[in-house]
Amino acid sequence: MAKDNQFVKDIADIETDFPQWYTDVVLKTKLVDYGPVKGTMVIRPYGYAIWENIQRELDKRFRATGHQNAYFPMLIPESYLKKEAEHVEGFAPEVAVVTHAGGEKLAEPLVIRPTSETIIGEMYSKWLQSYRDLPILVNQWANVVRWEKTTRPFLRTSEFLWQEGHTVHATEEEAMEETMKMLGVYKEFAESCLAIPVFTGRKTEKEKFAGAVATFGMEAMMHDGKSLQAGTSHYLGQNFAKAFDIQFLDKDGTHKYGYTTSWGVSTRLIGALIMAHGDQRGLVLPPVVAPVQAILIPIAAKKEGVLEAVAALKERLAAADIRVDSDVSDNSPGWKFNEWEMKGVPLRIELGPRDIEAGKMVLVRRDTHEKIEADLCNAETVVKELLAKIQKNLYELAKQNKERRVVTATNMDEILAGVENGNFVKAGWCGCRECEDKIKEKTAASSRVIAEGETAETCACCGKKAEKVVYFARAY
Amino acid sequence: MAKDNQFVKDIADIETDFPQWYTDVVLKTKLVDYGPVKGTMVIRPYGYAIWENIQRELDKRFRATGHQNAYFPMLIPESYLKKEAEHVEGFAPEVAVVTHAGGEKLAEPLVIRPTSETIIGEMYSKWLQSYRDLPILVNQWANVVRWEKTTRPFLRTSEFLWQEGHTVHATEEEAMEETMKMLGVYKEFAESCLAIPVFTGRKTEKEKFAGAVATFGMEAMMHDGKSLQAGTSHYLGQNFAKAFDIQFLDKDGTHKYGYTTSWGVSTRLIGALIMAHGDQRGLVLPPVVAPVQAILIPIAAKKEGVLEAVAALKERLAAADIRVDSDVSDNSPGWKFNEWEMKGVPLRIELGPRDIEAGKMVLVRRDTHEKIEADLCNAETVVKELLAKIQKNLYELAKQNKERRVVTATNMDEILAGVENGNFVKAGWCGCRECEDKIKEKTAASSRVIAEGETAETCACCGKKAEKVVYFARAY
């Protein structure tokens, strides 16, 4: 895509240098900034407002499925991590450790939660008595710290914000049902709120959560054809129940271990939004999560009545629960058009003396650049309908992109060609870790999720009988 | 107050052992639990729901006064703390320090934020360019860690949740106006949402925030006459602006330091609620922040139609935006009455076969224990009106208590007698730190806030000319 005007000259080319385009866009739109400590980020008001919209939409869904929020301590005794063998192996290399507090050396070091299965498990063990207490359905909104070597704002940072659901159930069936239900909640949310179609499915043993019996993931395709893990739901079996003694007295009078699950999404989702919908001009935000859904721009602002008309329309739209703002700064209309396009606002509304006189307004869609003239008298309805259309169109565009960019491979060369061309590659896999590692090594593509209900003849790596079909892709 | 029934036998007497009453109530109502690390707390769903209601109400007010939310990193380079001399002196003894991360020793230790003036100051210095960028009005909802020796759930814990506003202004006047405006927001919120009348005013030098020019506090009177600092608003002058180089190019073409403020309230407010309104039966929650505003209890639940009627009423009230729940467990109605009274639910609604037949319901107020029979057909209106009455009554009761328990003292003996009888004591003060320390030493009462516009002849400690009138009280 050509750089289509002078104002975007500072954003790198989206096709030839997507990583730099991403950095330019997140910084210039003031979504985020680098924190003083390497690998940390500051989520600026414009970025945080997206997170608040994501939180509101998800929280509604968590409540509708019977979950309650709670808050557990961030500092976890180091020994807790060690109670589940796989868990400590996975997380110990990434934790930040508090060794001193209150001017003294601590008797036992504390780790800052990289995730909370351990400390929540400890509390559930204390709270859970009888089958009557089940299921326990709790979610937490919190910050977590995972020390990463290579970081990028939103995608991978030392500290990030997320939600983590932690549940306990009486039976394997119920816990598995919860695991799949929450994966479904994430998928529905991603599609209807973020306008991002996703691939969901079980992760391979290599890619599963440290300590889980099975991890189910939601993968989203980015502009460059790479995958972003956008959410996971873990069936933990009795692994943590046994490690933390989460037992209950069942109806039959015997003590049994519970079955637990955990599931989470994070501020990564903001990265997903940016990389799924953005274009050369900058961000393109789906209306459901956009901080500003419509931006009002006065034309010939100094002419009598223009600013008053803008203020009046702003008030009307706000009263109709539309997230609206106006730009009444001294900058030129052209500058403002570009600025708010870069910021990804779904709808621009221009209002000048002639429009006002004619009882009209001009609306410009961020997704299609289409200009629409409409009557001011039913502005609320017009704006709401257009926002709904934009939301739908963004989803359709992303879906077409997703469907167009899935290819099938039967050997290593085809996998390599597929991912080099920016595709997700479906390939047969024998099920062994060696082949998975070899594919990663040769193509830089990892297994994303196992394709449910699909079959292939042979493993694209070793040529032996295929056990499963897997989506391979390069990933963020 | 006599222990008025068998069900509260496990709650300590509120008059003779208020500290134990507090501990019993917060644990038994499942508001909170102790975390595994000394001094930490787990905020359980019932407690967290109060916090969410507090957040919603405050956030609305912050937005209405032009503030936006953002999120800054939790880990702060240790050297930042040292940039403001008073600040480091105040907070260094309380910080938790991360010395290792990602398996390696860090080149510079990081402190977990005890408050964020330093890291936010660093970012503002980078972001602020011109007078056009002012004012900067940002708030953060976050966790903070302050290592405390003596801790109690909600009141003083190593980690707690709070909000911290951080603003920058072009002039001293604007910054002072912001400081007082946010103190006013806190006061209005405390009175109208928490139903707690508060004392507000300037803090003495001794009691001010480390690094502030002036701190203004909001103090609430608890059941035992002790004070709880429920919120503070700090005018920071140019202290942090100079330490972090927060400068802007002014209209006159010169670079100037900004003037900053910060203000915060925390999960302490939940402690304030409990200790201001609770009674021998347990919690008494103001409707505006109560997780459950009305609890439906079926009478003769097994009789035909009772559970259906309860479910139908629940649905109607929920549709009218009333936070309603029903208790359809196997426990007896008597057990349920006591349980939900202990949990402080403002309104109990009893529904039995005879009520249903007559198209009636029985409502019982938590605050007055008054029983009211009302028609089912306009349940929504009846419930809403009663909730409003309860909110108002709780405020009135607290206000009467507050007014009744302020005494005046002219010497040390009177201060001591006043606080021993559970009062706030107003006394003249010469203004010197020595007298303030002496009063604290002899009476265990600290200066809470300076009474605005009041005068006294002499200092109650040294007998010299009084400069100010101060509220002294023992405090949490």
Short mmCIF file of C-alpha atoms in Angstrom, two decimals, chain A residues 33-37 40-45 48 52 59 63 68-77 80 93-104 106 110 112-113 119 122-123 126-127 138 141 143 145 147 149 159 161, chain B residues 33-37 40-45 48 52 59 63 68-77 80 93-104 106 110 112-113 119 122-123 126-127 138 141 143 145 147 149 159 161:
data_model
loop_
_atom_site.label_atom_id
_atom_site.label_comp_id
_atom_site.label_asym_id
_atom_site.label_seq_id
_atom_site.Cartn_x
_atom_site.Cartn_y
_atom_site.Cartn_z
CA ASP A 33 5.03 4.35 26.20
CA TYR A 34 8.13 2.54 27.40
CA GLY A 35 8.55 2.43 31.17
CA PRO A 36 11.90 3.29 32.76
CA VAL A 37 12.66 -0.35 33.60
CA THR A 40 7.92 -2.45 31.14
CA MET A 41 5.21 -0.31 29.57
CA VAL A 42 3.08 2.62 30.57
CA ILE A 43 -0.47 2.24 29.34
CA ARG A 44 -1.48 5.80 28.49
CA PRO A 45 -5.09 7.01 28.79
CA TYR A 48 -6.10 2.18 28.96
CA GLU A 52 -11.47 -0.66 30.23
CA ASP A 59 -16.70 -8.93 33.00
CA ARG A 63 -20.90 -12.69 35.52
CA GLN A 68 -17.52 -13.56 40.90
CA ASN A 69 -14.45 -11.34 41.18
CA ALA A 70 -11.99 -11.46 44.06
CA TYR A 71 -8.44 -10.34 44.77
CA PHE A 72 -5.54 -12.46 45.98
CA PRO A 73 -2.13 -11.27 47.18
CA MET A 74 0.50 -10.57 44.57
CA LEU A 75 3.42 -11.88 46.64
CA ILE A 76 3.70 -15.66 46.75
CA PRO A 77 6.06 -17.66 48.97
CA TYR A 80 4.47 -22.56 46.69
CA PRO A 93 13.01 -18.88 35.13
CA GLU A 94 10.66 -15.91 34.59
CA VAL A 95 9.82 -14.72 38.09
CA ALA A 96 10.83 -11.51 39.82
CA VAL A 97 11.88 -12.15 43.41
CA VAL A 98 11.44 -9.96 46.46
CA THR A 99 14.25 -10.71 48.90
CA HIS A 100 14.03 -7.65 51.16
CA ALA A 101 11.10 -5.77 52.65
CA GLY A 102 10.63 -3.27 55.44
CA GLY A 103 14.38 -2.81 55.64
CA GLU A 104 15.07 -6.47 56.39
CA LEU A 106 13.02 -11.92 54.30
CA LEU A 110 8.62 -14.02 47.72
CA ILE A 112 5.65 -11.65 42.29
CA ARG A 113 2.80 -13.69 40.80
CA ILE A 119 -1.73 -18.97 45.99
CA GLU A 122 -3.77 -22.60 48.90
CA MET A 123 -6.83 -20.47 49.73
CA LYS A 126 -8.79 -23.68 53.20
CA TRP A 127 -12.24 -22.57 52.00
CA VAL A 138 -13.86 -16.92 40.79
CA TRP A 141 -8.37 -8.75 37.47
CA ASN A 143 -1.19 -7.32 37.23
CA VAL A 145 5.11 -10.10 36.21
CA TRP A 147 10.61 -11.44 33.22
CA LYS A 149 14.22 -11.17 27.44
CA GLU A 159 4.47 -6.60 33.77
CA LEU A 161 -2.58 -6.62 33.15
CA ASP B 33 -9.20 -13.77 54.69
CA TYR B 34 -5.58 -13.71 55.75
CA GLY B 35 -3.10 -14.35 52.95
CA PRO B 36 -0.24 -16.83 53.41
CA VAL B 37 2.37 -14.08 53.70
CA THR B 40 -1.39 -9.75 53.32
CA MET B 41 -5.11 -10.21 52.76
CA VAL B 42 -7.33 -12.02 50.30
CA ILE B 43 -10.32 -9.92 49.35
CA ARG B 44 -13.08 -12.49 48.94
CA PRO B 45 -15.95 -12.02 46.48
CA TYR B 48 -14.43 -7.32 46.48
CA GLU B 52 -16.19 -2.62 42.84
CA ASP B 59 -14.61 6.59 38.86
CA ARG B 63 -14.43 11.41 34.98
CA GLN B 68 -8.66 9.89 32.67
CA ASN B 69 -7.34 6.54 33.84
CA ALA B 70 -3.94 5.14 32.92
CA TYR B 71 -1.58 2.46 34.18
CA PHE B 72 2.07 2.88 35.17
CA PRO B 73 4.60 0.13 35.94
CA MET B 74 4.64 -1.27 39.45
CA LEU B 75 8.42 -1.72 39.61
CA ILE B 76 10.35 1.50 40.22
CA PRO B 77 14.14 1.89 40.06
CA TYR B 80 13.92 7.27 41.72
CA PRO B 93 11.66 1.94 55.39
CA GLU B 94 8.43 0.44 54.06
CA VAL B 95 9.30 -0.78 50.57
CA ALA B 96 9.55 -4.31 49.26
CA VAL B 97 12.59 -4.74 47.04
CA VAL B 98 13.06 -6.94 43.99
CA THR B 99 16.70 -7.88 43.71
CA HIS B 100 16.50 -10.83 41.31
CA ALA B 101 14.47 -11.42 38.17
CA GLY B 102 14.59 -13.82 35.25
CA GLY B 103 17.12 -15.92 37.16
CA GLU B 104 19.65 -13.10 37.48
CA LEU B 106 19.45 -7.06 38.82
CA LEU B 110 13.60 -2.29 41.98
CA ILE B 112 7.41 -2.25 44.35
CA ARG B 113 5.49 1.03 44.27
CA ILE B 119 7.60 6.94 38.26
CA GLU B 122 9.44 10.63 35.28
CA MET B 123 6.84 9.98 32.56
CA LYS B 126 8.87 13.17 29.10
CA TRP B 127 5.30 13.88 27.95
CA VAL B 138 -4.68 11.26 35.33
CA TRP B 141 -6.36 2.09 39.92
CA ASN B 143 -2.12 -2.31 43.96
CA VAL B 145 2.90 -2.51 48.75
CA TRP B 147 5.63 -3.31 54.48
CA LYS B 149 4.74 -4.31 61.19
CA GLU B 159 -0.47 -4.94 49.85
CA LEU B 161 -5.71 -1.71 46.37
#
